[in-house]
JSON list of C-alpha atoms in Angstrom, two decimals:
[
{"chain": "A", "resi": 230, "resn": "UNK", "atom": "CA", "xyz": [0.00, 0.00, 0.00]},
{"chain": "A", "resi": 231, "resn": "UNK", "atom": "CA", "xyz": [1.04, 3.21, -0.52]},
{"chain": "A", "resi": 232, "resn": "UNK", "atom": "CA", "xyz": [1.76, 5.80, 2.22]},
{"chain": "A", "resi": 233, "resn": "UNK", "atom": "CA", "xyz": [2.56, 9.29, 2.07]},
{"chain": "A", "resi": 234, "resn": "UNK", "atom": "CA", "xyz": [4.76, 10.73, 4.77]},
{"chain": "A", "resi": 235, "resn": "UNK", "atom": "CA", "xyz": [5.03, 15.17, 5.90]},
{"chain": "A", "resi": 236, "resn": "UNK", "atom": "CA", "xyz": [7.36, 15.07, 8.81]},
{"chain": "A", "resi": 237, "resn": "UNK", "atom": "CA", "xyz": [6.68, 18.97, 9.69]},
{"chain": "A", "resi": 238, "resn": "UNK", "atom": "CA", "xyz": [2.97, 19.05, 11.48]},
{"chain": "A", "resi": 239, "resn": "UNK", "atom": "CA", "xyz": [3.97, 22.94, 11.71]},
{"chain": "A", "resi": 240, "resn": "UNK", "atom": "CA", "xyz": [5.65, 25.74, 9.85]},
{"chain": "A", "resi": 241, "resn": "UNK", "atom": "CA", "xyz": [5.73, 29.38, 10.53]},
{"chain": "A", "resi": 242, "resn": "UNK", "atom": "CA", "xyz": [7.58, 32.36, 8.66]},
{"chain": "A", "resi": 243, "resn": "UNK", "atom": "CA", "xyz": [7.29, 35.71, 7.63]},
{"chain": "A", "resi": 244, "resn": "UNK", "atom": "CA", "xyz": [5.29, 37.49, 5.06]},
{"chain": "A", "resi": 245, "resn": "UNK", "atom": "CA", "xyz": [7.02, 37.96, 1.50]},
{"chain": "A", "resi": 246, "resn": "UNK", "atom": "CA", "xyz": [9.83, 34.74, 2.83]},
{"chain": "A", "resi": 247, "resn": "UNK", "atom": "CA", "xyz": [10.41, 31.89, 1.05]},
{"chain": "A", "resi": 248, "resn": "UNK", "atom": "CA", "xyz": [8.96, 28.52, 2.51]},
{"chain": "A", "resi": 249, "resn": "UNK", "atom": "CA", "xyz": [9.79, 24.84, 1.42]},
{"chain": "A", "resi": 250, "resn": "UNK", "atom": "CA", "xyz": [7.09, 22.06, 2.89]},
{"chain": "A", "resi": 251, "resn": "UNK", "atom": "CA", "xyz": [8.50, 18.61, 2.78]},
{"chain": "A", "resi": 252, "resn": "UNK", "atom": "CA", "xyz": [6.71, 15.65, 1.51]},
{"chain": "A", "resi": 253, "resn": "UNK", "atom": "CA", "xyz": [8.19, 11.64, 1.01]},
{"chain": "A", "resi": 254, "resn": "UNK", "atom": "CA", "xyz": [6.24, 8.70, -0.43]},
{"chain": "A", "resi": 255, "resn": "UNK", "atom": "CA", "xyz": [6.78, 4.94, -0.50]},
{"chain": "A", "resi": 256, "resn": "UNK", "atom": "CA", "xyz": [5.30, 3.21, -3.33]},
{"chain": "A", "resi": 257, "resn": "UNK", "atom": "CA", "xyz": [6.07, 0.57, -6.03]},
{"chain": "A", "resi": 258, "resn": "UNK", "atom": "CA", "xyz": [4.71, 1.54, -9.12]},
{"chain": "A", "resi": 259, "resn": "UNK", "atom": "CA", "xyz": [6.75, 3.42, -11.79]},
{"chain": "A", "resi": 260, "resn": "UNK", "atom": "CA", "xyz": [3.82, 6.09, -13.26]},
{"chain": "A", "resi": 261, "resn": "UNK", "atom": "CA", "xyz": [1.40, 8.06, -10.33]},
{"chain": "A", "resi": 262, "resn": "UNK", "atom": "CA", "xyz": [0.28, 11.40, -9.90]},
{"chain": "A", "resi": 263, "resn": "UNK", "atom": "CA", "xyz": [1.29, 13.86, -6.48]},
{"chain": "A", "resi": 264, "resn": "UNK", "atom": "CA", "xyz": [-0.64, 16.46, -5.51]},
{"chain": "A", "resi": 265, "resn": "UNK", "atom": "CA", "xyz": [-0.35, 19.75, -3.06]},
{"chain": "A", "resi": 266, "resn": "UNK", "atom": "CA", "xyz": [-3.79, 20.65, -1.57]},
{"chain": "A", "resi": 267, "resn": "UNK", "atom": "CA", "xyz": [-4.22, 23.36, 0.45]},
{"chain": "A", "resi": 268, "resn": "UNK", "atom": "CA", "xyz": [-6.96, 23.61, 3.29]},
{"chain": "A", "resi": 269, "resn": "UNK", "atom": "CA", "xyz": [-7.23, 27.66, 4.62]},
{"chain": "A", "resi": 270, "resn": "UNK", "atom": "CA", "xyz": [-9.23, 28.44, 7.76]},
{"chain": "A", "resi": 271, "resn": "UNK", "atom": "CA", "xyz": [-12.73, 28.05, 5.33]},
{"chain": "A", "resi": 272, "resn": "UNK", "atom": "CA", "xyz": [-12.13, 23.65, 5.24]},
{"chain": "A", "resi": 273, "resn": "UNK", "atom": "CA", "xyz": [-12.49, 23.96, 1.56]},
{"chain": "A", "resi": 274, "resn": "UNK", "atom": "CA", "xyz": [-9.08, 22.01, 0.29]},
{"chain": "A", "resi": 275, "resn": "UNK", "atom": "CA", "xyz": [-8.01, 23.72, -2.83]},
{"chain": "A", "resi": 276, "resn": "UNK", "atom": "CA", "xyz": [-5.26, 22.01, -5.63]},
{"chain": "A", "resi": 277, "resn": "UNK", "atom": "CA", "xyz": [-2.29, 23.61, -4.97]},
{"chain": "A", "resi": 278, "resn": "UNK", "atom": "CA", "xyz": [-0.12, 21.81, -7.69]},
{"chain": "A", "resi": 279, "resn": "UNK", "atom": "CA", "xyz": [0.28, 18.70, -9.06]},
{"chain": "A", "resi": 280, "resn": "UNK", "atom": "CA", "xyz": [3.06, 16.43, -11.00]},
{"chain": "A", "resi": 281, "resn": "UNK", "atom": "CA", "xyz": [3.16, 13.82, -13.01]},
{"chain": "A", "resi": 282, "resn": "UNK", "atom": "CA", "xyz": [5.34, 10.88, -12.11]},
{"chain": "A", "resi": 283, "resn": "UNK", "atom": "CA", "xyz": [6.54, 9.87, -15.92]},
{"chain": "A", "resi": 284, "resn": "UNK", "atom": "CA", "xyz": [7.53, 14.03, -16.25]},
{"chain": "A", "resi": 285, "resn": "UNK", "atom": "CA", "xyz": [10.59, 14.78, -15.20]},
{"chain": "A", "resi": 286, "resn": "UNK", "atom": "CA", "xyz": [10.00, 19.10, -15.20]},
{"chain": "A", "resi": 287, "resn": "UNK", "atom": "CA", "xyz": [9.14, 20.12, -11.95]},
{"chain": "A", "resi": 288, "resn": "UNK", "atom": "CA", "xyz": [5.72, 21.52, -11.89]},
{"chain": "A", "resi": 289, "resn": "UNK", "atom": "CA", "xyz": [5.20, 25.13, -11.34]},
{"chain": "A", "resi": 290, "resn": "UNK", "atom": "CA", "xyz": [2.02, 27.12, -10.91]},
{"chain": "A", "resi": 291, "resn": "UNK", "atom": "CA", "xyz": [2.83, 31.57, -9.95]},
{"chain": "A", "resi": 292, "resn": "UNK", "atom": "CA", "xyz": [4.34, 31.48, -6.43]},
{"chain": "A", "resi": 293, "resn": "UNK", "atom": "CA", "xyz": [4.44, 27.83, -6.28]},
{"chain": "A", "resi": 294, "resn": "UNK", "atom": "CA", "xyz": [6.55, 25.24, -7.33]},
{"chain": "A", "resi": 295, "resn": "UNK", "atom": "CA", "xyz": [7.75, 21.49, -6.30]},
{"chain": "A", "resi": 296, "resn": "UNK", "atom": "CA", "xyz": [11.35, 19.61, -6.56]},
{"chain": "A", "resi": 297, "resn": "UNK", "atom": "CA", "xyz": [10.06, 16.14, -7.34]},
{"chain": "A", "resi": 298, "resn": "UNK", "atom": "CA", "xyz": [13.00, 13.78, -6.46]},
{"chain": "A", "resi": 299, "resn": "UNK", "atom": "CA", "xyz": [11.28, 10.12, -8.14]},
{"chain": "A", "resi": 300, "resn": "UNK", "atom": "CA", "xyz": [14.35, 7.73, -7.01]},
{"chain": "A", "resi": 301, "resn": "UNK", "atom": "CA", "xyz": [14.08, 9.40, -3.33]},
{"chain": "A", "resi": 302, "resn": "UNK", "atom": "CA", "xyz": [10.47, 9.23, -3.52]},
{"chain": "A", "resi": 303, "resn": "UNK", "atom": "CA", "xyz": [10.26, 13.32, -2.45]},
{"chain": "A", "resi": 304, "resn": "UNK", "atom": "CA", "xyz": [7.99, 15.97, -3.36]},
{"chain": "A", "resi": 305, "resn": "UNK", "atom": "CA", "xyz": [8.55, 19.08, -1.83]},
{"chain": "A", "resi": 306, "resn": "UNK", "atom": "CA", "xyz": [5.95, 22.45, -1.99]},
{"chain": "A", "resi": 307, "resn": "UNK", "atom": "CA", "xyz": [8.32, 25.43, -2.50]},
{"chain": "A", "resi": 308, "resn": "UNK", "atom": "CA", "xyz": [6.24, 28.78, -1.95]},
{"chain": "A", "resi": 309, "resn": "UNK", "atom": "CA", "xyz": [7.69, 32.11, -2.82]},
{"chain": "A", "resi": 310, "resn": "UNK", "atom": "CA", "xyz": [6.99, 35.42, -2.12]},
{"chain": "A", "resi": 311, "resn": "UNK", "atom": "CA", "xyz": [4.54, 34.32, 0.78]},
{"chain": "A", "resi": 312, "resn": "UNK", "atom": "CA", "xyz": [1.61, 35.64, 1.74]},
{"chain": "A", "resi": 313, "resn": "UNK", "atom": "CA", "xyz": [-0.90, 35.95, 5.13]},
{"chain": "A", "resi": 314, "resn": "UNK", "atom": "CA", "xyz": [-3.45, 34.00, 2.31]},
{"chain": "A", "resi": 315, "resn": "UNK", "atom": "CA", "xyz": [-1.26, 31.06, 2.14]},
{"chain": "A", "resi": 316, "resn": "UNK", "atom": "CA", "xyz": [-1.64, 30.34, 5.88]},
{"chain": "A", "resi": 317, "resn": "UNK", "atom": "CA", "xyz": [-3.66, 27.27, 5.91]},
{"chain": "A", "resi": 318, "resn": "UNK", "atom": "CA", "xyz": [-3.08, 23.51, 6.45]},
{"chain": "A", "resi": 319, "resn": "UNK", "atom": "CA", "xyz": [-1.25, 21.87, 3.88]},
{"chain": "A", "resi": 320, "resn": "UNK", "atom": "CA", "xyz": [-1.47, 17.91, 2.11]},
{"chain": "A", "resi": 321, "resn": "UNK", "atom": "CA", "xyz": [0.79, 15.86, -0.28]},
{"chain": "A", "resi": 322, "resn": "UNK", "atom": "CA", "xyz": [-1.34, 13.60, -1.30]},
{"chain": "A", "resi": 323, "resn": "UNK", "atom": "CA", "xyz": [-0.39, 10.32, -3.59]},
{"chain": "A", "resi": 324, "resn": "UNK", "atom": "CA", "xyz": [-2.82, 8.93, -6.49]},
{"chain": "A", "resi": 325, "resn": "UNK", "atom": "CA", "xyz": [-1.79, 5.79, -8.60]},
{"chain": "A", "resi": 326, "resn": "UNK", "atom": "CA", "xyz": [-4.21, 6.43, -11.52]},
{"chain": "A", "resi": 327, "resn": "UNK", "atom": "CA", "xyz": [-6.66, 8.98, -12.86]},
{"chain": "A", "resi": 328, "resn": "UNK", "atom": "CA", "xyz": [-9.77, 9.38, -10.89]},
{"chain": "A", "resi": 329, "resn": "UNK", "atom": "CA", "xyz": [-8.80, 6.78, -8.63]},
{"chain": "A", "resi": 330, "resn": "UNK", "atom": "CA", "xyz": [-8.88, 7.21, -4.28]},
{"chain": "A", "resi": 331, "resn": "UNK", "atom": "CA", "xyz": [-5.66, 9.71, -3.10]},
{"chain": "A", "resi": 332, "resn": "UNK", "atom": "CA", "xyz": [-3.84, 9.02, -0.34]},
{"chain": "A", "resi": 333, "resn": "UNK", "atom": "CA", "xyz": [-2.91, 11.72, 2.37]},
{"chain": "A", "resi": 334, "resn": "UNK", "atom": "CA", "xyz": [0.12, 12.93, 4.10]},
{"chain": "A", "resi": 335, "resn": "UNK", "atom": "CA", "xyz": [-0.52, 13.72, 7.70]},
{"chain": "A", "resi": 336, "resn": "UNK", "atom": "CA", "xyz": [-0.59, 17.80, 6.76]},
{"chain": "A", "resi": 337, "resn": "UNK", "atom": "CA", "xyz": [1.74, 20.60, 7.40]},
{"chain": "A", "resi": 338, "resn": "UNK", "atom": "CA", "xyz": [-0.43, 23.96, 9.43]},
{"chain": "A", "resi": 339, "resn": "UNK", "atom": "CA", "xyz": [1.70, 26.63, 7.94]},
{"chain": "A", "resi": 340, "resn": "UNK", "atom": "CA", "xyz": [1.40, 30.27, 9.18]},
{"chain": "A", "resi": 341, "resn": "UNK", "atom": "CA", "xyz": [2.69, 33.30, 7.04]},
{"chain": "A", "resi": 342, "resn": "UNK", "atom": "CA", "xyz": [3.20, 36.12, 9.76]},
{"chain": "A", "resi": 343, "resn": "UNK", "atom": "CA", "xyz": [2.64, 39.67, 8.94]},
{"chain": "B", "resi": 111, "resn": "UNK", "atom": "CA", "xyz": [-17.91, 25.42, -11.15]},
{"chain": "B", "resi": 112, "resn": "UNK", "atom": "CA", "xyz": [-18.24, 22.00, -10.35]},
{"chain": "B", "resi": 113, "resn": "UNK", "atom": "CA", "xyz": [-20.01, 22.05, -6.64]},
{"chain": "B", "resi": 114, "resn": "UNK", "atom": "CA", "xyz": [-19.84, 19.63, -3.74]},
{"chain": "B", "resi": 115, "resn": "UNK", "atom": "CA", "xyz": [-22.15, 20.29, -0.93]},
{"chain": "B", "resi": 116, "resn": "UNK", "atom": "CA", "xyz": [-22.07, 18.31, 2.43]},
{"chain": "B", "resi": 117, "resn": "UNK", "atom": "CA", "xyz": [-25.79, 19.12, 3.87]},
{"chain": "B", "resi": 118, "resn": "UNK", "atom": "CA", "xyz": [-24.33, 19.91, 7.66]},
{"chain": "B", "resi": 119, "resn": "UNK", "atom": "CA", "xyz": [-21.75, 22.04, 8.17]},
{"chain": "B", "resi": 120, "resn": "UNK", "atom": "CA", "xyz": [-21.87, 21.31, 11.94]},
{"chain": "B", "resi": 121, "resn": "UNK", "atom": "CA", "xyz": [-23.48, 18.34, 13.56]},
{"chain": "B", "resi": 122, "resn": "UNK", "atom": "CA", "xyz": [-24.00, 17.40, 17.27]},
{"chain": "B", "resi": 123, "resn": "UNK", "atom": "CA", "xyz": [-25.12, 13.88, 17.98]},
{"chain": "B", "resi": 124, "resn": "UNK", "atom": "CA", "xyz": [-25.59, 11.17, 20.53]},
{"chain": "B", "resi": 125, "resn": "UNK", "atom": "CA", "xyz": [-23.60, 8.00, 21.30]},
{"chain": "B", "resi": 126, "resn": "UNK", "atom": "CA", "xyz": [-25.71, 5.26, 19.53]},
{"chain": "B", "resi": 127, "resn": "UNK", "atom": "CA", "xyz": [-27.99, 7.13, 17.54]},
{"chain": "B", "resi": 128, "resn": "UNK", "atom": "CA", "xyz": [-28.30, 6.50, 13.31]},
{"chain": "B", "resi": 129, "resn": "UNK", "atom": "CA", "xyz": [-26.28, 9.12, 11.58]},
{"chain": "B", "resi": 130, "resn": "UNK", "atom": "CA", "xyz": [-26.44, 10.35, 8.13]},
{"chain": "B", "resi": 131, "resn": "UNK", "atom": "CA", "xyz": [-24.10, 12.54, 6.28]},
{"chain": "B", "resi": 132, "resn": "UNK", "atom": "CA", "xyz": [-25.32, 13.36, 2.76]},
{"chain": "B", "resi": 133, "resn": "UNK", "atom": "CA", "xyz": [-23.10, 15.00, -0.39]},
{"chain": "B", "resi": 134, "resn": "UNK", "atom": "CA", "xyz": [-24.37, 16.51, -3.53]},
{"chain": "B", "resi": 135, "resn": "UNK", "atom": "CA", "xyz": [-21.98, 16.88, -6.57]},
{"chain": "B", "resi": 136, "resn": "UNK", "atom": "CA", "xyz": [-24.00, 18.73, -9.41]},
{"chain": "B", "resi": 137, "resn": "UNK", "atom": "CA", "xyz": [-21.68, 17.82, -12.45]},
{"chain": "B", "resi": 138, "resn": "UNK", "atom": "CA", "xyz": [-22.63, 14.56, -13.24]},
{"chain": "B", "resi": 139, "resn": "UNK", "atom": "CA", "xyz": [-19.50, 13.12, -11.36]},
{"chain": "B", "resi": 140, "resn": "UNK", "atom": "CA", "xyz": [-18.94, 8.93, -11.88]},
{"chain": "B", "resi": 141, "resn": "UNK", "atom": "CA", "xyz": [-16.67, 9.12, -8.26]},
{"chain": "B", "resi": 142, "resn": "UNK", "atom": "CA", "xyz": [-17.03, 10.08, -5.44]},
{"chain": "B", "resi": 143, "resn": "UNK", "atom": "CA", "xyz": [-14.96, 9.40, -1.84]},
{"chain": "B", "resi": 144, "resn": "UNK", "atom": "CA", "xyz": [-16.13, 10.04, 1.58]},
{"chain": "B", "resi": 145, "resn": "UNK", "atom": "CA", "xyz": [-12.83, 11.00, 3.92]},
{"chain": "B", "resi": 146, "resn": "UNK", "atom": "CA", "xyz": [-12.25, 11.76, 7.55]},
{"chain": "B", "resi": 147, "resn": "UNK", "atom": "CA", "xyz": [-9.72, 14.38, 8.68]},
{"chain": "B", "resi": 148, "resn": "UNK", "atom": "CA", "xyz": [-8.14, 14.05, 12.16]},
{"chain": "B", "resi": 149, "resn": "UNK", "atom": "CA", "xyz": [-5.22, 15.93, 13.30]},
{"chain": "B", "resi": 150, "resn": "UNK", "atom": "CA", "xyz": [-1.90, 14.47, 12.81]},
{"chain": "B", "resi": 151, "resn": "UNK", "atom": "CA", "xyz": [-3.50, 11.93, 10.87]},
{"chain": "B", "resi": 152, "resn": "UNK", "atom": "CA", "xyz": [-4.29, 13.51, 7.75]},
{"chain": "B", "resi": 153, "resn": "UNK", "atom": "CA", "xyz": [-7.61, 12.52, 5.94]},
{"chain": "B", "resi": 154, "resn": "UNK", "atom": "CA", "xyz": [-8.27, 8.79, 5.56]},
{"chain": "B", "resi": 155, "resn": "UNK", "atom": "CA", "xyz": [-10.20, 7.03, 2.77]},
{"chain": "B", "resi": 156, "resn": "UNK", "atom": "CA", "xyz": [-13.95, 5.60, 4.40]},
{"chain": "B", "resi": 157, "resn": "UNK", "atom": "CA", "xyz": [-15.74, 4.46, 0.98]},
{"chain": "B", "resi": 158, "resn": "UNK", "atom": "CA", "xyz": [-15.88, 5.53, -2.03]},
{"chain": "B", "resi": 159, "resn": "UNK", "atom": "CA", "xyz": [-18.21, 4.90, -5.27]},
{"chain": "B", "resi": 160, "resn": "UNK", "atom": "CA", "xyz": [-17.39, 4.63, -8.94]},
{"chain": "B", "resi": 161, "resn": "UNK", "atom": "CA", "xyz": [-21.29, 4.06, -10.25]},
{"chain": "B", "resi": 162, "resn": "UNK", "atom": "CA", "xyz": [-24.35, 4.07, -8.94]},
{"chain": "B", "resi": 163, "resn": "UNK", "atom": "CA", "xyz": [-25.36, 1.40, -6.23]},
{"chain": "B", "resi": 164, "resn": "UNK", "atom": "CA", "xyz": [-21.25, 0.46, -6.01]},
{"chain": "B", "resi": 165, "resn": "UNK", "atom": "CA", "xyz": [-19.39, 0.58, -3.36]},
{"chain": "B", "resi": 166, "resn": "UNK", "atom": "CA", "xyz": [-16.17, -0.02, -2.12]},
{"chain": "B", "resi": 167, "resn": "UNK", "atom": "CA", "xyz": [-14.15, 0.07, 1.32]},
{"chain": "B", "resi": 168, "resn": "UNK", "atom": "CA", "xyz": [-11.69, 2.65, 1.73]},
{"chain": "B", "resi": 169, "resn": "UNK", "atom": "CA", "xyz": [-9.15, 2.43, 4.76]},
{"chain": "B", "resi": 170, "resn": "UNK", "atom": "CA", "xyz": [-11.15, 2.90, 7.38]},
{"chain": "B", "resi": 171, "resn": "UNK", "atom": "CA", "xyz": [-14.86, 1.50, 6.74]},
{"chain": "B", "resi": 172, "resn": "UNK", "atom": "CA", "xyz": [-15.02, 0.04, 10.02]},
{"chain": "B", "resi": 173, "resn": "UNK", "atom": "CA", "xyz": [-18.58, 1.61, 11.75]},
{"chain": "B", "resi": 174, "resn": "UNK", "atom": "CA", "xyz": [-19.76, 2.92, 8.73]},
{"chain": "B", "resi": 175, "resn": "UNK", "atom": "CA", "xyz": [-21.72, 2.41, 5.64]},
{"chain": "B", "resi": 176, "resn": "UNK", "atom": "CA", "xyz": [-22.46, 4.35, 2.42]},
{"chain": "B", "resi": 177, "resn": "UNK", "atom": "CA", "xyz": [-25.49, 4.55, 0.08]},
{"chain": "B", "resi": 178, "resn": "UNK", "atom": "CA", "xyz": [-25.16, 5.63, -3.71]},
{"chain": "B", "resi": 179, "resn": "UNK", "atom": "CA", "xyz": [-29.12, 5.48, -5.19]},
{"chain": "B", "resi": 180, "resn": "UNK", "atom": "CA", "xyz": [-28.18, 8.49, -7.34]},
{"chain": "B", "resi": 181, "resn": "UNK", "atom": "CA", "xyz": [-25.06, 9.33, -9.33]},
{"chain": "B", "resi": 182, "resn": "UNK", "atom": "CA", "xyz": [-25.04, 12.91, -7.85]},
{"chain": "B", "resi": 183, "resn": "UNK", "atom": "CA", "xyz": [-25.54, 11.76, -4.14]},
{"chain": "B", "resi": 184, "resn": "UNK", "atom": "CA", "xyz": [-23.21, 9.44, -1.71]},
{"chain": "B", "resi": 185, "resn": "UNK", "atom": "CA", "xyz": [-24.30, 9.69, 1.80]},
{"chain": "B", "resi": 186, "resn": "UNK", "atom": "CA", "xyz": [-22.28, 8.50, 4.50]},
{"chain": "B", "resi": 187, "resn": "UNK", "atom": "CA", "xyz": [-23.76, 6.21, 7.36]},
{"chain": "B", "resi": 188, "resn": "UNK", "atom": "CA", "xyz": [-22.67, 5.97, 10.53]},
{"chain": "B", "resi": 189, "resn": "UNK", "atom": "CA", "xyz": [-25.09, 2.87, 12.36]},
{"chain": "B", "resi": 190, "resn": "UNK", "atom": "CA", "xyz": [-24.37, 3.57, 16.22]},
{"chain": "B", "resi": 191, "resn": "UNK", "atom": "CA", "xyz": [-22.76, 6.76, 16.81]},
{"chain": "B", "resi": 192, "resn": "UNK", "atom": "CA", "xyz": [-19.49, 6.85, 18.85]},
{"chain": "B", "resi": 193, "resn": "UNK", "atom": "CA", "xyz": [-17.51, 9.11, 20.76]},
{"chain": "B", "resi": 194, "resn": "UNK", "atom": "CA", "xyz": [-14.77, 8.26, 18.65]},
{"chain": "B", "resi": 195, "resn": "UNK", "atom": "CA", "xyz": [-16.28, 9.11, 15.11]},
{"chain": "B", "resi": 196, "resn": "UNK", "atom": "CA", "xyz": [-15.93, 12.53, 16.46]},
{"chain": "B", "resi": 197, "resn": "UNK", "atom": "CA", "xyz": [-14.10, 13.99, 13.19]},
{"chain": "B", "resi": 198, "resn": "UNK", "atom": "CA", "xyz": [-14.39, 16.34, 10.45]},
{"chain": "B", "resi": 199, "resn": "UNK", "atom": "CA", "xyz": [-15.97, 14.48, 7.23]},
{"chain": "B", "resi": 200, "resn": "UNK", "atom": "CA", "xyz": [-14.86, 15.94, 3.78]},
{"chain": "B", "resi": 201, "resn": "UNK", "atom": "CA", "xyz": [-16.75, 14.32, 0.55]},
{"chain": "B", "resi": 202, "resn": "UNK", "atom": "CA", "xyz": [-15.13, 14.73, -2.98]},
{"chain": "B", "resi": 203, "resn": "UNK", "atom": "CA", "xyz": [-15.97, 13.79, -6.40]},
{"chain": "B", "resi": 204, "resn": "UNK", "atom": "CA", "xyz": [-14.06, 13.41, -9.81]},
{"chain": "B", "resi": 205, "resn": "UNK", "atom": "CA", "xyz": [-14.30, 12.02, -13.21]},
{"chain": "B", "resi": 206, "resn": "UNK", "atom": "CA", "xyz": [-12.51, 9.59, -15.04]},
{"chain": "B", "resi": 207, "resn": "UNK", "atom": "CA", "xyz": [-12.88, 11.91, -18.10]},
{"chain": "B", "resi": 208, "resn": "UNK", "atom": "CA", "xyz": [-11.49, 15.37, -16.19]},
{"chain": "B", "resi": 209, "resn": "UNK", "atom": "CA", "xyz": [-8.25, 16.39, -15.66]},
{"chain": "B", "resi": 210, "resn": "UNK", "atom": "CA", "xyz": [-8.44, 13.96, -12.31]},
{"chain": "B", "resi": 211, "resn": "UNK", "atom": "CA", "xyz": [-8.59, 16.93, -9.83]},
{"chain": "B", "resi": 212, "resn": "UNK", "atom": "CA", "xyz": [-10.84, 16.22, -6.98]},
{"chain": "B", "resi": 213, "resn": "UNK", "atom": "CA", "xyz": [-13.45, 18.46, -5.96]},
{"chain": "B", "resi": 214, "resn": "UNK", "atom": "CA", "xyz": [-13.91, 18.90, -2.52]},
{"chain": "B", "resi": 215, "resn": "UNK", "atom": "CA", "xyz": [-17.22, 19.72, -0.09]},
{"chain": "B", "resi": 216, "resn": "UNK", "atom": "CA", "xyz": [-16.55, 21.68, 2.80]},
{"chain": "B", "resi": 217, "resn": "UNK", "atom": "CA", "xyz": [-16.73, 18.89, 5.40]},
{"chain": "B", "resi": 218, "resn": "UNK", "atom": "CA", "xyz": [-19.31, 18.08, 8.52]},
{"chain": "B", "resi": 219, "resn": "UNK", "atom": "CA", "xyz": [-18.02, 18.82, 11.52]},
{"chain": "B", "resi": 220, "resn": "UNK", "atom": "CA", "xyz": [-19.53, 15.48, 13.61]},
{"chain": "B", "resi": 221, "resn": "UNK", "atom": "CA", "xyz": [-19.35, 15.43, 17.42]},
{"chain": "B", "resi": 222, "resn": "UNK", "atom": "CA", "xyz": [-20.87, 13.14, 18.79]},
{"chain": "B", "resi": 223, "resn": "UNK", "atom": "CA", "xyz": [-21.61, 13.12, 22.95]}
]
């Protein structure tokens, strides 16, 4: 089974500073998907980012980006230029096929301080 | 935009009674997941449902049930209430044909006393 691992349950830095949230997985298969989601104060969970496994360019969406490491089985959330909207409570999450169940890290609360 | 509503934003029950948590997707949605989100733990797979009247057992299925009569509803059962299915409950849907992002409701809030 596949598990997805955030060893930093908390995160805090200033406005306009650049954060990096960490994110490791364990799984066998050789093509998957990883996703950033992003739950603020409001519970909705918003896509952050995501990355295919069988592309090797890092993903990149504005302020945010990932450095997806497949043979260490990393994905890390770089955010840049941070804001006081990007505190929320942050989730790698793992999916092995399209449309198919993800799989959750145990979340990152990160806090962007004025 | 695709919409996922959870009818109960906040919910207060009692140790043994019937629960039911119901979700709405209005875009015609084949999947659809029901998760729990406890701190430190992340959010865990319950059920989820690829068609109508299918199910399958997530992670965690253990005290609960699901019912999928309509493709655009997936409620989530909970037979005796128990202190510890005290959680926050977040339903999603997706399509095989989309770009496989998830959409998300904005989660139940369950205690139960």
């Amino acid at each position: 089974a596949q598990t997805v691992t955030q060893s930093q349950p908390e995160m805090s830095v200033q406005e306009a500073e650049t954060v990096t949230l960490s994110c490791t997985y364990d799984t066998s298969e050789s093509n998957y998907y990883l996703f950033w989601y992003k739950q603020p104060p409001s519970r909705q969970m918003i896509l952050v980012i995501r990355q295919e496994a069988y592309k090797q360019q890092n993903a990149t969406e504005n302020r945010f980006s990932v450095n997806f490491q497949k043979a260490a089985k990393s994905f890390s959330l770089k955010i840049s230029d941070s804001q006081l909207g990007d505190t929320a409570m942050y989730f790698c999450a793992f999916m092995k096929q399209v449309a198919q169940k993800l799989v959750f890290g145990q979340g990152t609360r990160l806090t962007i301080n004025p | 935009d695709v919409k996922v509503t959870q009818s109960s934003r906040y919910l207060v029950k009692r140790t043994g009674e019937k629960v039911f948590l119901e979700c709405v997707q209005d875009m015609d949605h084949e999947n659809m997941f029901w998760y729990r989100q406890d701190p430190g733990l992340g959010l865990r797979l319950i059920y989820f449902s690829y068609d109508v009247k299918m199910k399958e057992k997530g992670d965690i299925p253990e005290g609960y049930s699901v019912s999928r009569e309509k493709k655009e509803r997936f409620s989530l059962i909970l037979e005796s209430a128990s202190t510890n299915q005290t959680s926050m409950y977040l339903c999603a849907s997706t399509s095989p044909q989309g770009d496989y992002g998830y959409t998300f409701g904005s989660g139940t809030r369950l205690t139960v006393v």
